PDB file of C-alpha atoms in Angstrom:
ATOM      1  CA  MET M   1       7.648-167.453 -25.844  1.00 51.00           C
ATOM      2  CA  THR M   2       5.797-167.190 -29.143  1.00 66.00           C
ATOM      3  CA  LEU M   3       3.391-164.701 -27.597  1.00 60.00           C
ATOM      4  CA  LEU M   4       6.335-162.629 -26.336  1.00 60.00           C
ATOM      5  CA  LYS M   5       7.889-162.587 -29.818  1.00 68.00           C
ATOM      6  CA  LYS M   6       4.609-161.454 -31.355  1.00 67.00           C
ATOM      7  CA  LYS M   7       4.357-158.699 -28.758  1.00 68.00           C
ATOM      8  CA  ASN M   8       7.918-157.552 -29.451  1.00 77.00           C
ATOM      9  CA  ARG M   9       7.243-157.532 -33.186  1.00 79.00           C
ATOM     10  CA  PHE M  10       4.116-155.467 -32.650  1.00 80.00           C
ATOM     11  CA  VAL M  11       6.029-152.985 -30.475  1.00 81.00           C
ATOM     12  CA  LEU M  12       8.799-152.751 -33.083  1.00 84.00           C
ATOM     13  CA  LEU M  13       6.268-152.222 -35.869  1.00 86.00           C
ATOM     14  CA  SER M  14       4.534-149.544 -33.788  1.00 87.00           C
ATOM     15  CA  TYR M  15       7.810-147.692 -33.275  1.00 89.00           C
ATOM     16  CA  ILE M  16       8.595-147.881 -36.987  1.00 92.00           C
ATOM     17  CA  ILE M  17       5.175-146.494 -37.936  1.00 93.00           C
ATOM     18  CA  LEU M  18       5.385-143.717 -35.334  1.00 90.00           C
ATOM     19  CA  THR M  19       8.887-142.828 -36.528  1.00 93.00           C
ATOM     20  CA  LEU M  20       7.693-142.556 -40.125  1.00 94.00           C
ATOM     21  CA  VAL M  21       4.733-140.422 -39.057  1.00 93.00           C
ATOM     22  CA  ALA M  22       7.044-138.164 -37.027  1.00 90.00           C
ATOM     23  CA  ILE M  23       9.376-137.771 -40.014  1.00 92.00           C
ATOM     24  CA  ALA M  24       6.424-136.954 -42.281  1.00 92.00           C
ATOM     25  CA  ILE M  25       5.376-134.222 -39.831  1.00 87.00           C
ATOM     26  CA  ILE M  26       8.811-132.783 -39.048  1.00 90.00           C
ATOM     27  CA  VAL M  27      10.266-132.680 -42.577  1.00 90.00           C
ATOM     28  CA  PRO M  28       7.800-130.065 -43.959  1.00 89.00           C
ATOM     29  CA  PHE M  29       8.496-127.803 -40.984  1.00 88.00           C
ATOM     30  CA  TRP M  30      12.227-128.200 -41.455  1.00 90.00           C
ATOM     31  CA  ILE M  31      11.958-127.428 -45.172  1.00 89.00           C
ATOM     32  CA  LEU M  32       9.945-124.314 -44.311  1.00 88.00           C
ATOM     33  CA  PHE M  33      12.603-123.224 -41.824  1.00 89.00           C
ATOM     34  CA  ALA M  34      15.517-123.955 -44.169  1.00 88.00           C
ATOM     35  CA  ALA M  35      13.830-122.283 -47.141  1.00 87.00           C
ATOM     36  CA  SER M  36      13.276-119.091 -45.143  1.00 86.00           C
ATOM     37  CA  PHE M  37      17.073-118.786 -44.886  1.00 88.00           C
ATOM     38  CA  THR M  38      17.615-119.443 -48.597  1.00 87.00           C
ATOM     39  CA  ASP M  39      18.544-116.787 -51.128  1.00 84.00           C
ATOM     40  CA  GLU M  40      15.490-115.630 -53.101  1.00 80.00           C
ATOM     41  CA  SER M  41      16.925-116.166 -56.590  1.00 82.00           C
ATOM     42  CA  TRP M  42      18.365-119.555 -55.687  1.00 82.00           C
ATOM     43  CA  ALA M  43      15.022-120.702 -54.225  1.00 79.00           C
ATOM     44  CA  VAL M  44      13.112-119.574 -57.332  1.00 78.00           C
ATOM     45  CA  ASN M  45      15.510-121.302 -59.726  1.00 80.00           C
ATOM     46  CA  HIS M  46      16.283-124.484 -57.789  1.00 79.00           C
ATOM     47  CA  GLY M  47      13.387-124.925 -55.392  1.00 78.00           C
ATOM     48  CA  PHE M  48      13.562-125.778 -51.705  1.00 80.00           C
ATOM     49  CA  SER M  49      15.690-128.380 -49.947  1.00 81.00           C
ATOM     50  CA  LEU M  50      16.495-129.645 -46.476  1.00 83.00           C
ATOM     51  CA  ILE M  51      19.674-127.541 -46.429  1.00 83.00           C
ATOM     52  CA  PRO M  52      19.756-123.981 -47.808  1.00 81.00           C
ATOM     53  CA  GLY M  53      21.541-124.059 -51.162  1.00 78.00           C
ATOM     54  CA  LYS M  54      22.625-120.448 -50.741  1.00 82.00           C
ATOM     55  CA  TRP M  55      22.373-119.000 -47.256  1.00 84.00           C
ATOM     56  CA  SER M  56      20.628-115.647 -46.878  1.00 84.00           C
ATOM     57  CA  THR M  57      18.926-113.742 -44.063  1.00 84.00           C
ATOM     58  CA  LEU M  58      17.505-111.068 -46.368  1.00 84.00           C
ATOM     59  CA  ALA M  59      13.928-112.224 -45.793  1.00 83.00           C
ATOM     60  CA  TYR M  60      14.212-111.812 -42.016  1.00 86.00           C
ATOM     61  CA  GLN M  61      16.024-108.496 -42.441  1.00 84.00           C
ATOM     62  CA  TYR M  62      13.155-107.250 -44.574  1.00 81.00           C
ATOM     63  CA  VAL M  63      10.542-108.421 -42.060  1.00 80.00           C
ATOM     64  CA  LEU M  64      12.409-106.751 -39.197  1.00 81.00           C
ATOM     65  CA  SER M  65      12.819-103.557 -41.213  1.00 80.00           C
ATOM     66  CA  ARG M  66       9.018-103.431 -41.587  1.00 78.00           C
ATOM     67  CA  TRP M  67       8.402-104.314 -37.970  1.00 78.00           C
ATOM     68  CA  GLU M  68       5.975-101.413 -37.537  1.00 79.00           C
ATOM     69  CA  THR M  69       3.645-103.435 -39.779  1.00 79.00           C
ATOM     70  CA  PHE M  70       4.547-107.019 -38.929  1.00 83.00           C
ATOM     71  CA  GLY M  71       5.198-106.315 -35.248  1.00 85.00           C
ATOM     72  CA  LYS M  72       1.814-104.669 -34.778  1.00 89.00           C
ATOM     73  CA  ALA M  73       0.089-107.576 -36.525  1.00 89.00           C
ATOM     74  CA  TYR M  74       2.022-109.981 -34.307  1.00 88.00           C
ATOM     75  CA  LEU M  75       0.998-108.076 -31.172  1.00 92.00           C
ATOM     76  CA  ILE M  76      -2.642-108.009 -32.283  1.00 93.00           C
ATOM     77  CA  THR M  77      -2.612-111.781 -32.750  1.00 93.00           C
ATOM     78  CA  ILE M  78      -1.046-112.317 -29.325  1.00 93.00           C
ATOM     79  CA  CYS M  79      -3.603-110.067 -27.593  1.00 94.00           C
ATOM     80  CA  VAL M  80      -6.531-111.639 -29.443  1.00 94.00           C
ATOM     81  CA  THR M  81      -5.328-115.146 -28.585  1.00 94.00           C
ATOM     82  CA  VAL M  82      -4.803-114.395 -24.890  1.00 94.00           C
ATOM     83  CA  CYS M  83      -8.111-112.530 -24.498  1.00 95.00           C
ATOM     84  CA  GLY M  84     -10.007-115.121 -26.533  1.00 94.00           C
ATOM     85  CA  VAL M  85      -8.681-118.040 -24.486  1.00 94.00           C
ATOM     86  CA  ILE M  86      -9.428-116.301 -21.172  1.00 94.00           C
ATOM     87  CA  LEU M  87     -12.974-115.400 -22.230  1.00 94.00           C
ATOM     88  CA  CYS M  88     -13.562-118.916 -23.532  1.00 93.00           C
ATOM     89  CA  LEU M  89     -12.534-120.437 -20.192  1.00 93.00           C
ATOM     90  CA  VAL M  90     -14.611-117.893 -18.254  1.00 93.00           C
ATOM     91  CA  VAL M  91     -17.681-118.807 -20.321  1.00 92.00           C
ATOM     92  CA  THR M  92     -17.045-122.539 -20.685  1.00 93.00           C
ATOM     93  CA  ALA M  93     -16.256-123.570 -17.109  1.00 93.00           C
ATOM     94  CA  PRO M  94     -19.371-122.129 -15.354  1.00 92.00           C
ATOM     95  CA  CYS M  95     -21.719-123.274 -18.127  1.00 92.00           C
ATOM     96  CA  ALA M  96     -20.246-126.774 -18.109  1.00 92.00           C
ATOM     97  CA  TYR M  97     -20.426-126.975 -14.317  1.00 92.00           C
ATOM     98  CA  MET M  98     -24.065-125.876 -14.374  1.00 91.00           C
ATOM     99  CA  LEU M  99     -24.998-128.461 -17.019  1.00 90.00           C
ATOM    100  CA  SER M 100     -23.204-131.222 -15.120  1.00 89.00           C
ATOM    101  CA  LYS M 101     -25.824-130.981 -12.357  1.00 88.00           C
ATOM    102  CA  LYS M 102     -28.566-133.533 -12.936  1.00 85.00           C
ATOM    103  CA  ASP M 103     -31.118-131.557 -10.903  1.00 84.00           C
ATOM    104  CA  LEU M 104     -30.751-128.416 -13.039  1.00 85.00           C
ATOM    105  CA  PHE M 105     -34.140-127.279 -14.354  1.00 87.00           C
ATOM    106  CA  GLY M 106     -34.220-127.347 -18.168  1.00 86.00           C
ATOM    107  CA  ARG M 107     -30.888-129.156 -18.388  1.00 87.00           C
ATOM    108  CA  ARG M 108     -31.919-131.334 -21.313  1.00 88.00           C
ATOM    109  CA  VAL M 109     -33.351-128.406 -23.255  1.00 91.00           C
ATOM    110  CA  ILE M 110     -30.194-126.351 -22.811  1.00 89.00           C
ATOM    111  CA  SER M 111     -28.002-129.311 -23.778  1.00 88.00           C
ATOM    112  CA  PHE M 112     -30.137-129.914 -26.868  1.00 89.00           C
ATOM    113  CA  LEU M 113     -29.811-126.275 -27.921  1.00 87.00           C
ATOM    114  CA  LEU M 114     -26.045-126.419 -27.514  1.00 86.00           C
ATOM    115  CA  ILE M 115     -25.779-129.602 -29.554  1.00 86.00           C
ATOM    116  CA  PHE M 116     -28.110-128.123 -32.171  1.00 88.00           C
ATOM    117  CA  THR M 117     -25.805-125.128 -32.626  1.00 83.00           C
ATOM    118  CA  MET M 118     -22.887-127.535 -33.078  1.00 82.00           C
ATOM    119  CA  LEU M 119     -24.670-129.171 -36.010  1.00 83.00           C
ATOM    120  CA  PHE M 120     -26.489-126.255 -37.638  1.00 82.00           C
ATOM    121  CA  ASN M 121     -25.911-122.533 -38.106  1.00 78.00           C
ATOM    122  CA  GLY M 122     -27.369-119.669 -40.089  1.00 77.00           C
ATOM    123  CA  GLY M 123     -24.574-119.615 -42.642  1.00 79.00           C
ATOM    124  CA  MET M 124     -22.014-117.021 -43.589  1.00 82.00           C
ATOM    125  CA  ILE M 125     -24.433-114.338 -44.815  1.00 85.00           C
ATOM    126  CA  ALA M 126     -26.588-114.434 -41.676  1.00 84.00           C
ATOM    127  CA  SER M 127     -23.494-114.357 -39.475  1.00 85.00           C
ATOM    128  CA  TYR M 128     -22.038-111.424 -41.392  1.00 87.00           C
ATOM    129  CA  VAL M 129     -25.267-109.434 -41.097  1.00 88.00           C
ATOM    130  CA  ASN M 130     -25.526-110.151 -37.370  1.00 86.00           C
ATOM    131  CA  TYR M 131     -21.948-109.207 -36.544  1.00 87.00           C
ATOM    132  CA  THR M 132     -21.751-106.111 -38.748  1.00 88.00           C
ATOM    133  CA  GLN M 133     -25.247-104.599 -38.605  1.00 88.00           C
ATOM    134  CA  ILE M 134     -26.536-105.739 -35.219  1.00 88.00           C
ATOM    135  CA  PHE M 135     -23.395-106.075 -33.092  1.00 87.00           C
ATOM    136  CA  HIS M 136     -21.422-103.503 -35.142  1.00 88.00           C
ATOM    137  CA  LEU M 137     -18.170-105.465 -35.094  1.00 89.00           C
ATOM    138  CA  LYS M 138     -16.956-104.177 -38.460  1.00 90.00           C
ATOM    139  CA  ASN M 139     -13.306-103.088 -38.098  1.00 90.00           C
ATOM    140  CA  SER M 140     -13.417-103.884 -34.388  1.00 91.00           C
ATOM    141  CA  TYR M 141     -10.887-106.085 -32.617  1.00 92.00           C
ATOM    142  CA  LEU M 142     -13.835-107.907 -31.034  1.00 92.00           C
ATOM    143  CA  ALA M 143     -14.530-109.349 -34.492  1.00 91.00           C
ATOM    144  CA  TYR M 144     -11.569-111.651 -33.900  1.00 92.00           C
ATOM    145  CA  ILE M 145     -12.943-112.898 -30.576  1.00 92.00           C
ATOM    146  CA  ILE M 146     -16.759-112.946 -30.530  1.00 90.00           C
ATOM    147  CA  PRO M 147     -17.405-115.223 -33.568  1.00 88.00           C
ATOM    148  CA  ASN M 148     -15.158-117.939 -32.140  1.00 86.00           C
ATOM    149  CA  LEU M 149     -16.532-117.431 -28.644  1.00 85.00           C
ATOM    150  CA  VAL M 150     -20.178-117.980 -29.600  1.00 79.00           C
ATOM    151  CA  THR M 151     -19.279-121.266 -31.302  1.00 75.00           C
ATOM    152  CA  SER M 152     -17.795-122.795 -28.134  1.00 78.00           C
ATOM    153  CA  ALA M 153     -20.668-125.240 -27.551  1.00 85.00           C
ATOM    154  CA  TYR M 154     -18.309-128.157 -28.184  1.00 87.00           C
ATOM    155  CA  THR M 155     -15.956-127.052 -25.417  1.00 90.00           C
ATOM    156  CA  ILE M 156     -18.870-126.674 -23.006  1.00 90.00           C
ATOM    157  CA  MET M 157     -20.064-130.215 -23.704  1.00 89.00           C
ATOM    158  CA  LEU M 158     -16.517-131.552 -23.397  1.00 88.00           C
ATOM    159  CA  VAL M 159     -15.924-129.943 -20.003  1.00 90.00           C
ATOM    160  CA  ARG M 160     -19.408-130.939 -18.826  1.00 91.00           C
ATOM    161  CA  SER M 161     -18.602-134.557 -19.593  1.00 88.00           C
ATOM    162  CA  TYR M 162     -15.368-134.207 -17.637  1.00 88.00           C
ATOM    163  CA  PHE M 163     -17.174-132.824 -14.589  1.00 89.00           C
ATOM    164  CA  GLN M 164     -19.690-135.682 -14.706  1.00 87.00           C
ATOM    165  CA  SER M 165     -17.267-138.562 -15.237  1.00 84.00           C
ATOM    166  CA  SER M 166     -14.125-137.471 -13.383  1.00 84.00           C
ATOM    167  CA  ILE M 167     -15.309-135.640 -10.252  1.00 84.00           C
ATOM    168  CA  PRO M 168     -17.403-137.737  -7.821  1.00 85.00           C
ATOM    169  CA  ASP M 169     -20.508-136.183  -6.291  1.00 84.00           C
ATOM    170  CA  GLU M 170     -19.284-137.198  -2.832  1.00 85.00           C
ATOM    171  CA  LEU M 171     -16.694-134.410  -2.953  1.00 86.00           C
ATOM    172  CA  TYR M 172     -19.398-131.815  -3.489  1.00 86.00           C
ATOM    173  CA  GLU M 173     -21.568-133.319  -0.755  1.00 86.00           C
ATOM    174  CA  SER M 174     -18.680-133.246   1.722  1.00 86.00           C
ATOM    175  CA  ALA M 175     -17.992-129.620   0.863  1.00 85.00           C
ATOM    176  CA  ARG M 176     -21.652-128.692   1.338  1.00 86.00           C
ATOM    177  CA  ILE M 177     -21.683-130.393   4.736  1.00 86.00           C
ATOM    178  CA  ASP M 178     -18.738-128.185   5.682  1.00 84.00           C
ATOM    179  CA  GLY M 179     -20.769-125.139   4.678  1.00 85.00           C
ATOM    180  CA  ALA M 180     -19.533-124.524   1.143  1.00 83.00           C
ATOM    181  CA  SER M 181     -21.895-122.806  -1.262  1.00 87.00           C
ATOM    182  CA  GLU M 182     -22.412-123.900  -4.858  1.00 86.00           C
ATOM    183  CA  PHE M 183     -19.997-121.210  -5.980  1.00 89.00           C
ATOM    184  CA  GLY M 184     -17.502-122.420  -3.376  1.00 89.00           C
ATOM    185  CA  CYS M 185     -17.781-125.978  -4.715  1.00 88.00           C
ATOM    186  CA  PHE M 186     -17.153-124.681  -8.200  1.00 90.00           C
ATOM    187  CA  ILE M 187     -14.102-122.608  -7.257  1.00 90.00           C
ATOM    188  CA  ARG M 188     -12.501-124.906  -4.666  1.00 89.00           C
ATOM    189  CA  ILE M 189     -13.313-128.355  -6.059  1.00 89.00           C
ATOM    190  CA  ALA M 190     -14.379-128.313  -9.694  1.00 90.00           C
ATOM    191  CA  ILE M 191     -11.816-125.854 -11.066  1.00 90.00           C
ATOM    192  CA  PRO M 192      -8.704-127.355  -9.382  1.00 89.00           C
ATOM    193  CA  LEU M 193      -9.657-130.894 -10.416  1.00 88.00           C
ATOM    194  CA  ALA M 194     -10.508-129.790 -13.950  1.00 89.00           C
ATOM    195  CA  LYS M 195      -7.070-128.353 -14.746  1.00 87.00           C
ATOM    196  CA  PRO M 196      -6.277-131.049 -17.372  1.00 86.00           C
ATOM    197  CA  ILE M 197      -9.425-130.455 -19.421  1.00 88.00           C
ATOM    198  CA  LEU M 198      -9.223-126.669 -19.010  1.00 90.00           C
ATOM    199  CA  ALA M 199      -5.612-126.721 -20.202  1.00 88.00           C
ATOM    200  CA  THR M 200      -6.753-128.816 -23.151  1.00 86.00           C
ATOM    201  CA  ILE M 201      -9.466-126.291 -24.001  1.00 90.00           C
ATOM    202  CA  ALA M 202      -6.989-123.433 -23.624  1.00 90.00           C
ATOM    203  CA  LEU M 203      -4.597-125.113 -26.056  1.00 88.00           C
ATOM    204  CA  MET M 204      -7.308-125.931 -28.598  1.00 87.00           C
ATOM    205  CA  GLN M 205      -8.799-122.451 -28.503  1.00 91.00           C
ATOM    206  CA  GLY M 206      -5.372-120.823 -28.499  1.00 90.00           C
ATOM    207  CA  ILE M 207      -4.446-122.611 -31.714  1.00 89.00           C
ATOM    208  CA  ALA M 208      -7.812-121.691 -33.231  1.00 90.00           C
ATOM    209  CA  TYR M 209      -7.447-117.998 -32.379  1.00 93.00           C
ATOM    210  CA  TRP M 210      -3.807-117.876 -33.460  1.00 92.00           C
ATOM    211  CA  ASN M 211      -4.437-119.477 -36.850  1.00 90.00           C
ATOM    212  CA  ASP M 212      -7.700-117.626 -37.531  1.00 90.00           C
ATOM    213  CA  TRP M 213      -7.562-115.454 -40.644  1.00 87.00           C
ATOM    214  CA  GLN M 214     -11.155-115.791 -41.834  1.00 88.00           C
ATOM    215  CA  ASN M 215     -12.729-113.428 -39.303  1.00 90.00           C
ATOM    216  CA  GLY M 216     -10.142-110.788 -40.122  1.00 88.00           C
ATOM    217  CA  THR M 217     -10.870-111.226 -43.818  1.00 88.00           C
ATOM    218  CA  TYR M 218     -14.636-110.978 -43.323  1.00 90.00           C
ATOM    219  CA  TYR M 219     -14.909-108.195 -40.768  1.00 91.00           C
ATOM    220  CA  ILE M 220     -11.652-106.177 -40.852  1.00 90.00           C
ATOM    221  CA  SER M 221     -10.998-103.984 -43.883  1.00 86.00           C
ATOM    222  CA  ASP M 222      -8.440-101.762 -42.134  1.00 86.00           C
ATOM    223  CA  TYR M 223      -4.948-103.109 -42.872  1.00 81.00           C
ATOM    224  CA  GLY M 224      -3.692-101.594 -39.629  1.00 84.00           C
ATOM    225  CA  LYS M 225      -5.940-103.904 -37.583  1.00 89.00           C
ATOM    226  CA  TRP M 226      -4.948-107.155 -39.252  1.00 89.00           C
ATOM    227  CA  GLY M 227      -3.374-110.017 -37.351  1.00 89.00           C
ATOM    228  CA  ILE M 228      -0.237-111.805 -38.488  1.00 88.00           C
ATOM    229  CA  MET M 229      -2.204-114.556 -40.256  1.00 88.00           C
ATOM    230  CA  ASN M 230      -4.181-111.993 -42.254  1.00 87.00           C
ATOM    231  CA  VAL M 231      -0.938-110.286 -43.257  1.00 85.00           C
ATOM    232  CA  LEU M 232       0.569-113.598 -44.346  1.00 82.00           C
ATOM    233  CA  ASN M 233      -2.583-114.579 -46.238  1.00 82.00           C
ATOM    234  CA  SER M 234      -2.683-111.236 -48.046  1.00 80.00           C
ATOM    235  CA  ILE M 235       0.998-111.420 -48.992  1.00 76.00           C
ATOM    236  CA  ASN M 236       0.384-114.870 -50.445  1.00 71.00           C
ATOM    237  CA  ASN M 237      -2.714-113.880 -52.409  1.00 71.00           C
ATOM    238  CA  SER M 238      -2.558-110.146 -53.080  1.00 62.00           C
ATOM    239  CA  ALA M 239       0.170-108.290 -54.932  1.00 54.00           C
ATOM    240  CA  SER M 240      -1.604-104.999 -54.165  1.00 57.00           C
ATOM    241  CA  TYR M 241      -1.168-105.505 -50.425  1.00 61.00           C
ATOM    242  CA  LEU M 242       2.501-106.312 -50.924  1.00 60.00           C
ATOM    243  CA  SER M 243       2.910-103.023 -52.760  1.00 57.00           C
ATOM    244  CA  THR M 244       1.635-101.175 -49.681  1.00 59.00           C
ATOM    245  CA  LEU M 245       4.536-102.540 -47.657  1.00 60.00           C
ATOM    246  CA  THR M 246       7.227-101.052 -49.860  1.00 57.00           C
ATOM    247  CA  THR M 247       7.528 -98.377 -52.490  1.00 51.00           C
ATOM    248  CA  GLN M 248      10.109-100.397 -54.360  1.00 50.00           C
ATOM    249  CA  SER M 249       9.030-103.936 -55.153  1.00 49.00           C
ATOM    250  CA  GLU M 250      12.237-104.772 -57.014  1.00 51.00           C
ATOM    251  CA  GLY M 251      14.600-106.755 -54.844  1.00 58.00           C
ATOM    252  CA  VAL M 252      11.969-107.654 -52.257  1.00 62.00           C
ATOM    253  CA  PRO M 253      12.338-111.365 -51.361  1.00 66.00           C
ATOM    254  CA  THR M 254       8.634-112.124 -51.741  1.00 74.00           C
ATOM    255  CA  THR M 255       8.928-115.926 -51.734  1.00 78.00           C
ATOM    256  CA  THR M 256      11.301-116.308 -48.805  1.00 82.00           C
ATOM    257  CA  MET M 257       9.626-113.421 -46.973  1.00 81.00           C
ATOM    258  CA  ARG M 258       6.361-115.376 -46.909  1.00 82.00           C
ATOM    259  CA  LEU M 259       8.226-118.325 -45.446  1.00 85.00           C
ATOM    260  CA  ALA M 260       9.977-116.143 -42.874  1.00 86.00           C
ATOM    261  CA  ILE M 261       6.652-114.705 -41.708  1.00 84.00           C
ATOM    262  CA  ALA M 262       5.229-118.234 -41.536  1.00 85.00           C
ATOM    263  CA  VAL M 263       8.169-119.344 -39.375  1.00 88.00           C
ATOM    264  CA  ILE M 264       7.709-116.365 -37.056  1.00 86.00           C
ATOM    265  CA  GLY M 265       3.985-117.102 -36.947  1.00 84.00           C
ATOM    266  CA  ILE M 266       4.276-120.735 -35.866  1.00 86.00           C
ATOM    267  CA  LEU M 267       7.154-120.357 -33.389  1.00 85.00           C
ATOM    268  CA  PRO M 268       4.916-119.506 -30.382  1.00 84.00           C
ATOM    269  CA  LEU M 269       2.746-122.572 -30.979  1.00 83.00           C
ATOM    270  CA  ILE M 270       5.793-124.826 -31.285  1.00 84.00           C
ATOM    271  CA  CYS M 271       7.174-123.438 -28.018  1.00 83.00           C
ATOM    272  CA  ILE M 272       3.911-123.578 -26.061  1.00 82.00           C
ATOM    273  CA  TYR M 273       2.532-126.942 -27.212  1.00 78.00           C
ATOM    274  CA  PRO M 274       5.069-129.128 -25.312  1.00 78.00           C
ATOM    275  CA  LEU M 275       4.085-127.380 -22.068  1.00 77.00           C
ATOM    276  CA  PHE M 276       0.427-128.382 -22.544  1.00 72.00           C
ATOM    277  CA  GLN M 277       0.991-131.793 -24.117  1.00 70.00           C
ATOM    278  CA  LYS M 278       0.523-133.876 -20.956  1.00 69.00           C
ATOM    279  CA  TYR M 279      -2.670-131.970 -20.102  1.00 67.00           C
ATOM    280  CA  PHE M 280      -3.873-132.292 -23.684  1.00 62.00           C
ATOM    281  CA  VAL M 281      -3.611-136.100 -23.727  1.00 61.00           C
ATOM    282  CA  LYS M 282      -5.028-136.491 -20.216  1.00 60.00           C
ATOM    283  CA  GLY M 283      -7.836-134.019 -20.814  1.00 52.00           C
ATOM    284  CA  ILE M 284      -8.969-135.586 -24.075  1.00 54.00           C
ATOM    285  CA  THR M 285      -8.898-139.085 -22.547  1.00 54.00           C
ATOM    286  CA  MET M 286     -10.738-138.253 -19.327  1.00 53.00           C
ATOM    287  CA  GLY M 287     -13.090-135.675 -20.797  1.00 46.00           C
ATOM    288  CA  ALA M 288     -14.155-137.553 -23.891  1.00 48.00           C
ATOM    289  CA  ILE M 289     -17.912-137.538 -24.442  1.00 44.00           C
ATOM    290  CA  LYS M 290     -19.202-141.016 -23.783  1.00 44.00           C
ATOM    291  CA  GLY M 291     -22.033-142.569 -25.720  1.00 39.00           C
TER     292      GLY M 291
END
């Protein structure tokens, strides 16, 4: 009975802690959402609150009126995210499957090189020179994709661990007895059984591509090729960029407009994440790299 009471107390304490953590996470998002619907002058004078002190949709009206700028940036971010995730999965899955085979020649050397690139890199200057002068990615949409793609060693090791620990070799042997080739084993056995970890990788990389503003800042100097995060970052930090969006800065809701763009920017992630949540938890648990 005493043990049962202790267990119930622990469960109650766990729920209380999780509730507080959830509140701490949700409240900032709600304040962001409420503030984006607050009148500019009221927000500047009184600050932000959980409920808009003076309701206004001027910020969203302004964003929609400049949709040729914001809409294009939004579309660029969507295309980059989709293409980046697809390319990452196309590169990650075959490499991970190959490295999961113990009889692969040079397996340890390749794994060491991948781990080495996870720990060390040439630095920002070397990367900039490579991408701009060797690969000529300056002002190219590929500059959003390639830098993140070549740093996907972690995802390869994660999926490799999943293949090794979660898919028994007997399945491959049975398929080979039935006449399946190595490619057939990969397509018909490995990929279907690896859906949880692949969905996890897709979610992780999708968030990374969606929130990426650094590559656009480094390699894209053409405002017309910026993604939504680069636009938001420039509005927050550069008055000169804001002046390019309008010929009349007076009356522009700069503060609430930033919040409105931020809300529009995070909505896809909020909508998509619940769909991948079960795969995310299962994939991380089953595909965790074991010591």
